PDB file of C-alpha atoms in Angstrom:
ATOM      1  CA  UNK A   1      37.093  16.852 -64.726  1.00  0.00           C
ATOM      2  CA  UNK A   2      37.111  13.515 -66.379  1.00  0.00           C
ATOM      3  CA  UNK A   3      36.041  10.855 -63.799  1.00  0.00           C
ATOM      4  CA  UNK A   4      38.099   7.722 -65.539  1.00  0.00           C
ATOM      5  CA  UNK A   5      37.328   3.889 -64.472  1.00  0.00           C
ATOM      6  CA  UNK A   6      39.168   0.683 -65.797  1.00  0.00           C
ATOM      7  CA  UNK A   7      37.348  -2.336 -67.489  1.00  0.00           C
ATOM      8  CA  UNK A   8      38.572  -5.991 -67.951  1.00  0.00           C
ATOM      9  CA  UNK A   9      37.759  -6.639 -71.744  1.00  0.00           C
ATOM     10  CA  UNK A  10      38.142  -9.600 -74.258  1.00  0.00           C
ATOM     11  CA  UNK A  11      40.592  -7.084 -75.571  1.00  0.00           C
ATOM     12  CA  UNK A  12      42.500  -5.966 -72.728  1.00  0.00           C
ATOM     13  CA  UNK A  13      41.877  -3.632 -70.250  1.00  0.00           C
ATOM     14  CA  UNK A  14      39.794  -0.543 -71.459  1.00  0.00           C
ATOM     15  CA  UNK A  15      39.931   2.889 -69.925  1.00  0.00           C
ATOM     16  CA  UNK A  16      36.526   4.967 -70.170  1.00  0.00           C
ATOM     17  CA  UNK A  17      36.464   8.548 -69.130  1.00  0.00           C
ATOM     18  CA  UNK A  18      33.468  10.504 -68.881  1.00  0.00           C
ATOM     19  CA  UNK A  19      31.924  13.856 -67.215  1.00  0.00           C
ATOM     20  CA  UNK A  20      28.715  13.989 -65.157  1.00  0.00           C
ATOM     21  CA  UNK A  21      26.692  14.235 -68.642  1.00  0.00           C
ATOM     22  CA  UNK A  22      28.623  12.322 -71.139  1.00  0.00           C
ATOM     23  CA  UNK A  23      31.108   9.517 -72.232  1.00  0.00           C
ATOM     24  CA  UNK A  24      34.373  11.727 -72.872  1.00  0.00           C
ATOM     25  CA  UNK A  25      36.650   8.494 -74.401  1.00  0.00           C
ATOM     26  CA  UNK A  26      37.891   4.826 -74.350  1.00  0.00           C
ATOM     27  CA  UNK A  27      41.220   4.358 -74.543  1.00  0.00           C
ATOM     28  CA  UNK A  28      43.148   1.363 -75.073  1.00  0.00           C
ATOM     29  CA  UNK A  29      46.110  -0.225 -72.705  1.00  0.00           C
ATOM     30  CA  UNK A  30      48.978   1.331 -72.975  1.00  0.00           C
ATOM     31  CA  UNK A  31      48.601   4.640 -75.525  1.00  0.00           C
ATOM     32  CA  UNK A  32      48.904   7.741 -73.607  1.00  0.00           C
ATOM     33  CA  UNK A  33      47.999   8.778 -70.269  1.00  0.00           C
ATOM     34  CA  UNK A  34      44.957   8.814 -69.404  1.00  0.00           C
ATOM     35  CA  UNK A  35      43.972  12.255 -66.846  1.00  0.00           C
ATOM     36  CA  UNK A  36      41.627  12.603 -64.327  1.00  0.00           C
ATOM     37  CA  UNK A  37      40.101  11.421 -60.775  1.00  0.00           C
ATOM     38  CA  UNK A  38      39.359   7.938 -60.297  1.00  0.00           C
ATOM     39  CA  UNK A  39      35.861   6.649 -59.468  1.00  0.00           C
ATOM     40  CA  UNK A  40      33.007   6.044 -61.452  1.00  0.00           C
ATOM     41  CA  UNK A  41      29.203   7.865 -62.108  1.00  0.00           C
ATOM     42  CA  UNK A  42      26.365   7.118 -63.836  1.00  0.00           C
ATOM     43  CA  UNK A  43      27.248   7.264 -67.360  1.00  0.00           C
ATOM     44  CA  UNK A  44      30.519   5.187 -66.605  1.00  0.00           C
ATOM     45  CA  UNK A  45      28.707   2.723 -65.028  1.00  0.00           C
ATOM     46  CA  UNK A  46      26.073   2.568 -68.550  1.00  0.00           C
ATOM     47  CA  UNK A  47      29.147   2.232 -70.548  1.00  0.00           C
ATOM     48  CA  UNK A  48      30.726  -0.601 -68.839  1.00  0.00           C
ATOM     49  CA  UNK A  49      27.561  -2.300 -68.985  1.00  0.00           C
ATOM     50  CA  UNK A  50      26.863  -1.866 -72.388  1.00  0.00           C
ATOM     51  CA  UNK A  51      30.044  -2.670 -73.621  1.00  0.00           C
ATOM     52  CA  UNK A  52      30.192  -6.133 -71.363  1.00  0.00           C
ATOM     53  CA  UNK A  53      26.610  -6.812 -73.006  1.00  0.00           C
ATOM     54  CA  UNK A  54      28.376  -5.882 -76.566  1.00  0.00           C
ATOM     55  CA  UNK A  55      31.289  -7.974 -75.608  1.00  0.00           C
ATOM     56  CA  UNK A  56      29.020 -10.850 -74.881  1.00  0.00           C
ATOM     57  CA  UNK A  57      27.281 -10.644 -78.133  1.00  0.00           C
ATOM     58  CA  UNK A  58      23.857  -9.504 -76.585  1.00  0.00           C
ATOM     59  CA  UNK A  59      24.014  -5.922 -77.809  1.00  0.00           C
ATOM     60  CA  UNK A  60      24.786  -4.435 -80.933  1.00  0.00           C
ATOM     61  CA  UNK A  61      24.400  -0.916 -80.828  1.00  0.00           C
ATOM     62  CA  UNK A  62      25.163   1.514 -77.633  1.00  0.00           C
ATOM     63  CA  UNK A  63      22.807   4.124 -76.538  1.00  0.00           C
ATOM     64  CA  UNK A  64      25.010   7.064 -74.264  1.00  0.00           C
ATOM     65  CA  UNK A  65      25.527  10.369 -74.592  1.00  0.00           C
ATOM     66  CA  UNK A  66      28.709  11.343 -76.476  1.00  0.00           C
ATOM     67  CA  UNK A  67      30.788  14.423 -76.174  1.00  0.00           C
ATOM     68  CA  UNK A  68      33.671  14.146 -78.379  1.00  0.00           C
ATOM     69  CA  UNK A  69      36.344  16.473 -78.807  1.00  0.00           C
ATOM     70  CA  UNK A  70      37.549  17.736 -82.317  1.00  0.00           C
ATOM     71  CA  UNK A  71      37.368  20.123 -85.362  1.00  0.00           C
ATOM     72  CA  UNK A  72      34.401  20.394 -87.065  1.00  0.00           C
ATOM     73  CA  UNK A  73      35.616  18.302 -89.815  1.00  0.00           C
ATOM     74  CA  UNK A  74      36.373  15.360 -87.373  1.00  0.00           C
ATOM     75  CA  UNK A  75      32.732  15.436 -85.927  1.00  0.00           C
ATOM     76  CA  UNK A  76      30.856  14.944 -89.162  1.00  0.00           C
ATOM     77  CA  UNK A  77      33.151  11.750 -89.813  1.00  0.00           C
ATOM     78  CA  UNK A  78      32.778  10.314 -86.140  1.00  0.00           C
ATOM     79  CA  UNK A  79      28.800  11.348 -86.947  1.00  0.00           C
ATOM     80  CA  UNK A  80      29.130   9.000 -89.957  1.00  0.00           C
ATOM     81  CA  UNK A  81      30.917   6.173 -87.856  1.00  0.00           C
ATOM     82  CA  UNK A  82      28.124   5.945 -85.813  1.00  0.00           C
ATOM     83  CA  UNK A  83      26.246   4.921 -88.786  1.00  0.00           C
ATOM     84  CA  UNK A  84      27.803   2.041 -89.762  1.00  0.00           C
ATOM     85  CA  UNK A  85      25.823  -1.018 -88.745  1.00  0.00           C
ATOM     86  CA  UNK A  86      27.161  -3.811 -86.593  1.00  0.00           C
ATOM     87  CA  UNK A  87      28.955  -6.507 -88.767  1.00  0.00           C
ATOM     88  CA  UNK A  88      29.575  -4.046 -91.378  1.00  0.00           C
ATOM     89  CA  UNK A  89      32.584  -2.168 -92.831  1.00  0.00           C
ATOM     90  CA  UNK A  90      32.564   0.836 -95.135  1.00  0.00           C
ATOM     91  CA  UNK A  91      35.913   2.730 -96.915  1.00  0.00           C
ATOM     92  CA  UNK A  92      37.581   5.748 -96.091  1.00  0.00           C
ATOM     93  CA  UNK A  93      36.755   6.543 -99.965  1.00  0.00           C
ATOM     94  CA  UNK A  94      33.479   5.787 -99.338  1.00  0.00           C
ATOM     95  CA  UNK A  95      32.815   7.867 -96.520  1.00  0.00           C
ATOM     96  CA  UNK A  96      34.657  10.893 -98.247  1.00  0.00           C
ATOM     97  CA  UNK A  97      31.916  10.161-100.875  1.00  0.00           C
ATOM     98  CA  UNK A  98      29.841  10.547 -98.239  1.00  0.00           C
ATOM     99  CA  UNK A  99      30.948  14.068 -97.148  1.00  0.00           C
ATOM    100  CA  UNK A 100      30.781  15.275-100.591  1.00  0.00           C
ATOM    101  CA  UNK A 101      34.112  15.261-101.741  1.00  0.00           C
ATOM    102  CA  UNK A 102      35.650  12.203-102.630  1.00  0.00           C
ATOM    103  CA  UNK A 103      39.523  13.569-102.619  1.00  0.00           C
ATOM    104  CA  UNK A 104      39.178  13.767 -98.779  1.00  0.00           C
ATOM    105  CA  UNK A 105      40.046   9.898 -98.070  1.00  0.00           C
ATOM    106  CA  UNK A 106      42.703  11.004 -96.511  1.00  0.00           C
ATOM    107  CA  UNK A 107      41.810  13.813 -94.379  1.00  0.00           C
ATOM    108  CA  UNK A 108      38.744  10.848 -93.408  1.00  0.00           C
ATOM    109  CA  UNK A 109      41.560   8.914 -92.438  1.00  0.00           C
ATOM    110  CA  UNK A 110      43.479  10.899 -90.126  1.00  0.00           C
ATOM    111  CA  UNK A 111      39.729  12.397 -88.131  1.00  0.00           C
ATOM    112  CA  UNK A 112      39.291   7.752 -87.771  1.00  0.00           C
ATOM    113  CA  UNK A 113      42.625   7.795 -85.983  1.00  0.00           C
ATOM    114  CA  UNK A 114      41.708  10.448 -83.962  1.00  0.00           C
ATOM    115  CA  UNK A 115      38.713   9.330 -82.620  1.00  0.00           C
ATOM    116  CA  UNK A 116      38.285   8.881 -78.799  1.00  0.00           C
ATOM    117  CA  UNK A 117      35.628   6.711 -78.278  1.00  0.00           C
ATOM    118  CA  UNK A 118      36.265   3.691 -80.062  1.00  0.00           C
ATOM    119  CA  UNK A 119      33.824   0.597 -80.689  1.00  0.00           C
ATOM    120  CA  UNK A 120      31.295   2.923 -79.444  1.00  0.00           C
ATOM    121  CA  UNK A 121      31.993   5.270 -82.371  1.00  0.00           C
ATOM    122  CA  UNK A 122      32.986   2.305 -84.552  1.00  0.00           C
ATOM    123  CA  UNK A 123      36.189   3.349 -86.358  1.00  0.00           C
ATOM    124  CA  UNK A 124      37.030  -0.162 -86.800  1.00  0.00           C
ATOM    125  CA  UNK A 125      34.475  -0.814 -89.351  1.00  0.00           C
ATOM    126  CA  UNK A 126      36.256   1.198 -91.833  1.00  0.00           C
ATOM    127  CA  UNK A 127      38.921  -0.357 -93.958  1.00  0.00           C
ATOM    128  CA  UNK A 128      40.824   0.463 -97.385  1.00  0.00           C
ATOM    129  CA  UNK A 129      39.328   0.204-100.388  1.00  0.00           C
ATOM    130  CA  UNK A 130      41.054  -3.392-101.365  1.00  0.00           C
ATOM    131  CA  UNK A 131      39.942  -5.034 -98.506  1.00  0.00           C
ATOM    132  CA  UNK A 132      43.354  -4.151 -95.974  1.00  0.00           C
ATOM    133  CA  UNK A 133      42.404  -3.746 -92.192  1.00  0.00           C
ATOM    134  CA  UNK A 134      44.642  -0.659 -92.447  1.00  0.00           C
ATOM    135  CA  UNK A 135      45.780   1.063 -89.086  1.00  0.00           C
ATOM    136  CA  UNK A 136      43.547   1.303 -85.908  1.00  0.00           C
ATOM    137  CA  UNK A 137      44.430   2.979 -82.834  1.00  0.00           C
ATOM    138  CA  UNK A 138      44.288  -0.243 -80.696  1.00  0.00           C
ATOM    139  CA  UNK A 139      46.408  -2.094 -83.299  1.00  0.00           C
ATOM    140  CA  UNK A 140      45.261  -4.196 -86.294  1.00  0.00           C
ATOM    141  CA  UNK A 141      45.208  -7.335 -84.230  1.00  0.00           C
ATOM    142  CA  UNK A 142      42.340  -5.740 -81.935  1.00  0.00           C
ATOM    143  CA  UNK A 143      40.565  -4.579 -85.045  1.00  0.00           C
ATOM    144  CA  UNK A 144      40.602  -7.972 -86.439  1.00  0.00           C
ATOM    145  CA  UNK A 145      39.363  -9.413 -83.178  1.00  0.00           C
ATOM    146  CA  UNK A 146      36.299  -6.292 -83.311  1.00  0.00           C
ATOM    147  CA  UNK A 147      35.295  -7.403 -86.782  1.00  0.00           C
ATOM    148  CA  UNK A 148      35.676 -11.137 -86.362  1.00  0.00           C
ATOM    149  CA  UNK A 149      33.752 -10.271 -82.838  1.00  0.00           C
ATOM    150  CA  UNK A 150      31.281  -9.024 -85.428  1.00  0.00           C
ATOM    151  CA  UNK A 151      31.011 -11.313 -87.872  1.00  0.00           C
ATOM    152  CA  UNK A 152      31.975  -8.837 -90.476  1.00  0.00           C
ATOM    153  CA  UNK A 153      35.394 -10.305 -91.813  1.00  0.00           C
ATOM    154  CA  UNK A 154      33.569 -13.299 -92.668  1.00  0.00           C
ATOM    155  CA  UNK A 155      31.026 -11.500 -94.835  1.00  0.00           C
ATOM    156  CA  UNK A 156      33.884  -9.617 -96.238  1.00  0.00           C
ATOM    157  CA  UNK A 157      35.786 -12.463 -97.270  1.00  0.00           C
ATOM    158  CA  UNK A 158      32.781 -14.066 -99.008  1.00  0.00           C
ATOM    159  CA  UNK A 159      32.590 -11.177-101.060  1.00  0.00           C
ATOM    160  CA  UNK A 160      36.140 -11.063-101.845  1.00  0.00           C
ATOM    161  CA  UNK A 161      36.219 -14.650-103.067  1.00  0.00           C
ATOM    162  CA  UNK A 162      32.997 -14.365-105.318  1.00  0.00           C
ATOM    163  CA  UNK A 163      34.737 -11.043-107.033  1.00  0.00           C
ATOM    164  CA  UNK A 164      37.673 -13.197-107.406  1.00  0.00           C
ATOM    165  CA  UNK A 165      36.576 -16.052-109.122  1.00  0.00           C
ATOM    166  CA  UNK A 166      33.380 -14.250-110.550  1.00  0.00           C
ATOM    167  CA  UNK A 167      33.621 -15.132-114.774  1.00  0.00           C
ATOM    168  CA  UNK A 168      31.429 -12.001-114.807  1.00  0.00           C
ATOM    169  CA  UNK A 169      29.647  -9.354-112.654  1.00  0.00           C
ATOM    170  CA  UNK A 170      27.265 -12.129-111.543  1.00  0.00           C
ATOM    171  CA  UNK A 171      29.037 -14.522-109.027  1.00  0.00           C
ATOM    172  CA  UNK A 172      29.025 -17.952-109.404  1.00  0.00           C
ATOM    173  CA  UNK A 173      26.386 -19.722-107.214  1.00  0.00           C
ATOM    174  CA  UNK A 174      29.050 -21.696-104.941  1.00  0.00           C
ATOM    175  CA  UNK A 175      28.570 -25.505-104.480  1.00  0.00           C
ATOM    176  CA  UNK A 176      28.155 -25.634-100.682  1.00  0.00           C
ATOM    177  CA  UNK A 177      24.749 -24.174-100.073  1.00  0.00           C
ATOM    178  CA  UNK A 178      24.661 -22.100 -96.786  1.00  0.00           C
ATOM    179  CA  UNK A 179      21.950 -23.549 -94.196  1.00  0.00           C
ATOM    180  CA  UNK A 180      21.072 -22.774 -90.658  1.00  0.00           C
ATOM    181  CA  UNK A 181      18.939 -24.320 -87.775  1.00  0.00           C
ATOM    182  CA  UNK A 182      17.784 -23.219 -84.376  1.00  0.00           C
ATOM    183  CA  UNK A 183      15.582 -24.081 -81.759  1.00  0.00           C
ATOM    184  CA  UNK A 184      14.740 -23.053 -78.306  1.00  0.00           C
ATOM    185  CA  UNK A 185      14.876 -25.350 -75.380  1.00  0.00           C
ATOM    186  CA  UNK A 186      13.361 -23.782 -72.228  1.00  0.00           C
ATOM    187  CA  UNK A 187      14.406 -19.981 -72.849  1.00  0.00           C
ATOM    188  CA  UNK A 188      17.791 -20.412 -74.958  1.00  0.00           C
ATOM    189  CA  UNK A 189      17.938 -20.079 -78.089  1.00  0.00           C
ATOM    190  CA  UNK A 190      20.483 -22.212 -80.290  1.00  0.00           C
ATOM    191  CA  UNK A 191      21.473 -21.403 -83.492  1.00  0.00           C
ATOM    192  CA  UNK A 192      23.517 -22.874 -85.998  1.00  0.00           C
ATOM    193  CA  UNK A 193      25.101 -21.756 -89.203  1.00  0.00           C
ATOM    194  CA  UNK A 194      26.805 -23.380 -91.445  1.00  0.00           C
ATOM    195  CA  UNK A 195      28.079 -24.226 -95.566  1.00  0.00           C
ATOM    196  CA  UNK A 196      27.051 -27.577 -96.314  1.00  0.00           C
ATOM    197  CA  UNK A 197      29.746 -29.631 -98.407  1.00  0.00           C
ATOM    198  CA  UNK A 198      27.726 -32.371-100.667  1.00  0.00           C
ATOM    199  CA  UNK A 199      29.300 -35.943-100.977  1.00  0.00           C
ATOM    200  CA  UNK A 200      28.996 -36.577-104.791  1.00  0.00           C
ATOM    201  CA  UNK A 201      30.098 -39.638-105.072  1.00  0.00           C
ATOM    202  CA  UNK A 202      33.365 -39.031-102.869  1.00  0.00           C
ATOM    203  CA  UNK A 203      34.505 -41.823 -99.660  1.00  0.00           C
ATOM    204  CA  UNK A 204      33.808 -39.610 -96.765  1.00  0.00           C
ATOM    205  CA  UNK A 205      35.402 -40.780 -93.807  1.00  0.00           C
ATOM    206  CA  UNK A 206      38.656 -42.169 -93.706  1.00  0.00           C
ATOM    207  CA  UNK A 207      39.862 -41.274 -97.252  1.00  0.00           C
ATOM    208  CA  UNK A 208      38.189 -37.548 -97.702  1.00  0.00           C
ATOM    209  CA  UNK A 209      38.469 -36.845 -93.803  1.00  0.00           C
ATOM    210  CA  UNK A 210      41.232 -38.327 -92.315  1.00  0.00           C
ATOM    211  CA  UNK A 211      40.661 -40.123 -88.967  1.00  0.00           C
ATOM    212  CA  UNK A 212      43.011 -38.712 -86.188  1.00  0.00           C
ATOM    213  CA  UNK A 213      43.325 -35.206 -88.123  1.00  0.00           C
ATOM    214  CA  UNK A 214      41.233 -31.875 -87.248  1.00  0.00           C
ATOM    215  CA  UNK A 215      38.419 -31.476 -89.147  1.00  0.00           C
ATOM    216  CA  UNK A 216      36.173 -28.689 -89.536  1.00  0.00           C
ATOM    217  CA  UNK A 217      32.376 -29.925 -90.344  1.00  0.00           C
ATOM    218  CA  UNK A 218      31.216 -27.629 -92.895  1.00  0.00           C
ATOM    219  CA  UNK A 219      32.573 -26.009 -95.710  1.00  0.00           C
ATOM    220  CA  UNK A 220      33.793 -22.344 -96.562  1.00  0.00           C
ATOM    221  CA  UNK A 221      33.412 -20.083 -93.646  1.00  0.00           C
ATOM    222  CA  UNK A 222      33.851 -21.835 -90.423  1.00  0.00           C
ATOM    223  CA  UNK A 223      30.416 -23.255 -89.395  1.00  0.00           C
ATOM    224  CA  UNK A 224      29.151 -21.264 -86.336  1.00  0.00           C
ATOM    225  CA  UNK A 225      27.226 -22.493 -83.532  1.00  0.00           C
ATOM    226  CA  UNK A 226      25.934 -20.054 -80.742  1.00  0.00           C
ATOM    227  CA  UNK A 227      23.887 -20.380 -77.257  1.00  0.00           C
ATOM    228  CA  UNK A 228      21.887 -17.309 -75.567  1.00  0.00           C
ATOM    229  CA  UNK A 229      22.709 -18.995 -72.039  1.00  0.00           C
ATOM    230  CA  UNK A 230      25.029 -20.985 -70.449  1.00  0.00           C
ATOM    231  CA  UNK A 231      24.530 -24.722 -71.386  1.00  0.00           C
ATOM    232  CA  UNK A 232      26.282 -28.079 -70.840  1.00  0.00           C
ATOM    233  CA  UNK A 233      27.417 -30.006 -73.403  1.00  0.00           C
ATOM    234  CA  UNK A 234      27.657 -34.031 -72.586  1.00  0.00           C
ATOM    235  CA  UNK A 235      27.885 -32.945 -69.058  1.00  0.00           C
ATOM    236  CA  UNK A 236      30.248 -29.982 -69.293  1.00  0.00           C
ATOM    237  CA  UNK A 237      29.626 -26.644 -68.766  1.00  0.00           C
ATOM    238  CA  UNK A 238      29.744 -23.867 -71.452  1.00  0.00           C
ATOM    239  CA  UNK A 239      29.242 -20.005 -71.610  1.00  0.00           C
ATOM    240  CA  UNK A 240      26.915 -18.524 -73.662  1.00  0.00           C
ATOM    241  CA  UNK A 241      28.035 -17.245 -77.119  1.00  0.00           C
ATOM    242  CA  UNK A 242      28.906 -17.640 -80.253  1.00  0.00           C
ATOM    243  CA  UNK A 243      31.569 -20.556 -81.199  1.00  0.00           C
ATOM    244  CA  UNK A 244      33.239 -22.244 -84.463  1.00  0.00           C
ATOM    245  CA  UNK A 245      32.869 -26.182 -84.085  1.00  0.00           C
ATOM    246  CA  UNK A 246      35.807 -28.668 -84.699  1.00  0.00           C
ATOM    247  CA  UNK A 247      36.436 -32.504 -84.532  1.00  0.00           C
ATOM    248  CA  UNK A 248      38.554 -34.484 -84.307  1.00  0.00           C
ATOM    249  CA  UNK A 249      37.494 -37.841 -86.101  1.00  0.00           C
ATOM    250  CA  UNK A 250      38.713 -41.434 -84.636  1.00  0.00           C
ATOM    251  CA  UNK A 251      37.742 -44.657 -86.297  1.00  0.00           C
ATOM    252  CA  UNK A 252      37.843 -47.094 -83.410  1.00  0.00           C
ATOM    253  CA  UNK A 253      36.967 -44.645 -80.697  1.00  0.00           C
ATOM    254  CA  UNK A 254      35.080 -41.317 -79.129  1.00  0.00           C
ATOM    255  CA  UNK A 255      35.593 -37.896 -81.674  1.00  0.00           C
ATOM    256  CA  UNK A 256      36.634 -34.806 -80.139  1.00  0.00           C
ATOM    257  CA  UNK A 257      34.091 -32.116 -80.552  1.00  0.00           C
ATOM    258  CA  UNK A 258      35.605 -28.690 -80.274  1.00  0.00           C
ATOM    259  CA  UNK A 259      34.340 -25.462 -79.531  1.00  0.00           C
ATOM    260  CA  UNK A 260      36.415 -22.656 -80.400  1.00  0.00           C
ATOM    261  CA  UNK A 261      35.922 -19.139 -79.639  1.00  0.00           C
ATOM    262  CA  UNK A 262      37.444 -17.881 -82.555  1.00  0.00           C
ATOM    263  CA  UNK A 263      34.663 -17.086 -84.978  1.00  0.00           C
ATOM    264  CA  UNK A 264      34.515 -15.304 -88.550  1.00  0.00           C
ATOM    265  CA  UNK A 265      37.036 -17.106 -90.094  1.00  0.00           C
ATOM    266  CA  UNK A 266      37.504 -19.894 -93.011  1.00  0.00           C
ATOM    267  CA  UNK A 267      37.182 -23.493 -92.555  1.00  0.00           C
ATOM    268  CA  UNK A 268      40.738 -24.445 -93.247  1.00  0.00           C
ATOM    269  CA  UNK A 269      42.106 -21.814 -90.673  1.00  0.00           C
ATOM    270  CA  UNK A 270      41.439 -22.987 -87.081  1.00  0.00           C
ATOM    271  CA  UNK A 271      42.151 -20.465 -84.684  1.00  0.00           C
ATOM    272  CA  UNK A 272      44.055 -22.344 -81.775  1.00  0.00           C
ATOM    273  CA  UNK A 273      43.866 -24.373 -78.793  1.00  0.00           C
ATOM    274  CA  UNK A 274      44.550 -20.753 -76.802  1.00  0.00           C
ATOM    275  CA  UNK A 275      40.723 -20.122 -77.988  1.00  0.00           C
ATOM    276  CA  UNK A 276      39.124 -23.322 -77.197  1.00  0.00           C
ATOM    277  CA  UNK A 277      36.320 -22.974 -75.048  1.00  0.00           C
ATOM    278  CA  UNK A 278      35.322 -26.825 -74.611  1.00  0.00           C
ATOM    279  CA  UNK A 279      36.169 -29.756 -75.702  1.00  0.00           C
ATOM    280  CA  UNK A 280      33.954 -32.931 -75.094  1.00  0.00           C
ATOM    281  CA  UNK A 281      34.185 -36.514 -76.641  1.00  0.00           C
ATOM    282  CA  UNK A 282      31.370 -37.936 -78.006  1.00  0.00           C
ATOM    283  CA  UNK A 283      30.499 -41.157 -79.110  1.00  0.00           C
ATOM    284  CA  UNK A 284      29.899 -41.594 -83.010  1.00  0.00           C
ATOM    285  CA  UNK A 285      26.488 -43.281 -84.165  1.00  0.00           C
ATOM    286  CA  UNK A 286      25.299 -44.644 -87.742  1.00  0.00           C
ATOM    287  CA  UNK A 287      22.435 -43.414 -89.859  1.00  0.00           C
ATOM    288  CA  UNK A 288      20.384 -43.436 -93.448  1.00  0.00           C
ATOM    289  CA  UNK A 289      22.737 -42.239 -95.852  1.00  0.00           C
ATOM    290  CA  UNK A 290      22.870 -38.179 -95.731  1.00  0.00           C
ATOM    291  CA  UNK A 291      24.525 -36.510 -99.224  1.00  0.00           C
ATOM    292  CA  UNK A 292      24.914 -33.354 -97.675  1.00  0.00           C
ATOM    293  CA  UNK A 293      26.016 -32.442 -94.606  1.00  0.00           C
ATOM    294  CA  UNK A 294      23.558 -31.571 -91.985  1.00  0.00           C
ATOM    295  CA  UNK A 295      22.775 -29.923 -88.013  1.00  0.00           C
ATOM    296  CA  UNK A 296      19.289 -31.055 -87.185  1.00  0.00           C
ATOM    297  CA  UNK A 297      17.415 -31.457 -83.691  1.00  0.00           C
ATOM    298  CA  UNK A 298      15.964 -34.982 -83.935  1.00  0.00           C
ATOM    299  CA  UNK A 299      15.008 -34.578 -79.955  1.00  0.00           C
ATOM    300  CA  UNK A 300      13.459 -31.436 -77.977  1.00  0.00           C
ATOM    301  CA  UNK A 301      12.339 -31.810 -74.136  1.00  0.00           C
ATOM    302  CA  UNK A 302      11.862 -29.279 -71.380  1.00  0.00           C
ATOM    303  CA  UNK A 303      14.973 -28.689 -71.030  1.00  0.00           C
ATOM    304  CA  UNK A 304      17.508 -30.278 -73.152  1.00  0.00           C
ATOM    305  CA  UNK A 305      18.129 -31.102 -76.724  1.00  0.00           C
ATOM    306  CA  UNK A 306      19.868 -33.745 -79.195  1.00  0.00           C
ATOM    307  CA  UNK A 307      21.634 -31.756 -81.930  1.00  0.00           C
ATOM    308  CA  UNK A 308      23.311 -34.426 -84.660  1.00  0.00           C
ATOM    309  CA  UNK A 309      25.821 -33.905 -87.348  1.00  0.00           C
ATOM    310  CA  UNK A 310      25.214 -36.123 -89.932  1.00  0.00           C
ATOM    311  CA  UNK A 311      26.999 -36.579 -93.061  1.00  0.00           C
ATOM    312  CA  UNK A 312      27.422 -40.153 -95.110  1.00  0.00           C
ATOM    313  CA  UNK A 313      26.002 -42.375 -92.695  1.00  0.00           C
ATOM    314  CA  UNK A 314      28.099 -40.826 -89.715  1.00  0.00           C
ATOM    315  CA  UNK A 315      26.464 -39.363 -86.991  1.00  0.00           C
ATOM    316  CA  UNK A 316      28.188 -37.365 -83.997  1.00  0.00           C
ATOM    317  CA  UNK A 317      25.132 -37.000 -81.518  1.00  0.00           C
ATOM    318  CA  UNK A 318      25.564 -33.948 -78.735  1.00  0.00           C
ATOM    319  CA  UNK A 319      23.165 -33.719 -75.805  1.00  0.00           C
ATOM    320  CA  UNK A 320      22.627 -29.979 -75.377  1.00  0.00           C
ATOM    321  CA  UNK A 321      20.968 -29.341 -71.393  1.00  0.00           C
ATOM    322  CA  UNK A 322      20.102 -25.849 -70.536  1.00  0.00           C
ATOM    323  CA  UNK A 323      19.161 -24.043 -66.802  1.00  0.00           C
TER     324      UNK A 323
END
């Protein structure tokens, strides 16, 4: 008989089932009754720990013995699912071609829907040929959340845009080039990933960037900042994780800088106040003219670093301290 336990996650309470030898199921809330004896064992403890690490973004693959009951065809599909890399997607048709019969796309979809160990066997990474998210046992919202969590929607959206606007088979080079900056502070790794808009003679603050309105400091896909451990930002605590950056610029008073848990989106689509992890007020400074928006660390000490957002002559400094 299976042993059954539950764990809390950002996408709701998950029910895990396992024998003494292998994990047998991961179940979303409200789907169906899960049978077994309540409790835990070594397999369930390992699964709970690895899922926790996945949701904290410190794990991108799982190392667990699995026992998924299904037909031979279903097991072949589930084996292919485990080969889809973290942060990537594939289509039902492509999986069917890998199995040797392109006409089996519907059968692949049915097998995908019967996967008893989602997330660990990543059926959420399979989408429609036209980019639609299509069905998912845990619901489309959870599928979207998982793909955003892994950064797959960001990559998919960028690819679709390049294909849509490319005048030929070769995509045009975007005007706002991608940039990144990383810095270690004590034992904490900090990384900023962003696309860099260029002024090109435009009047920036007060005209292009309106005072008192939410502004995303980047272009195209939303700028992300990640911390491998808990930190403080200007004296306020922020948990380890990956966030998107947003601001509310002000002409005569401190700016609001927002760290939001909603990742994988576009720079014009604010994920919502409910996902805000931290808001800090930052007094703006001025500096030498910077044509292209830039993030950089002008000062790094044993346990702290100063991160600057700099565009035109506007500088927004943020003091980051590591434990």
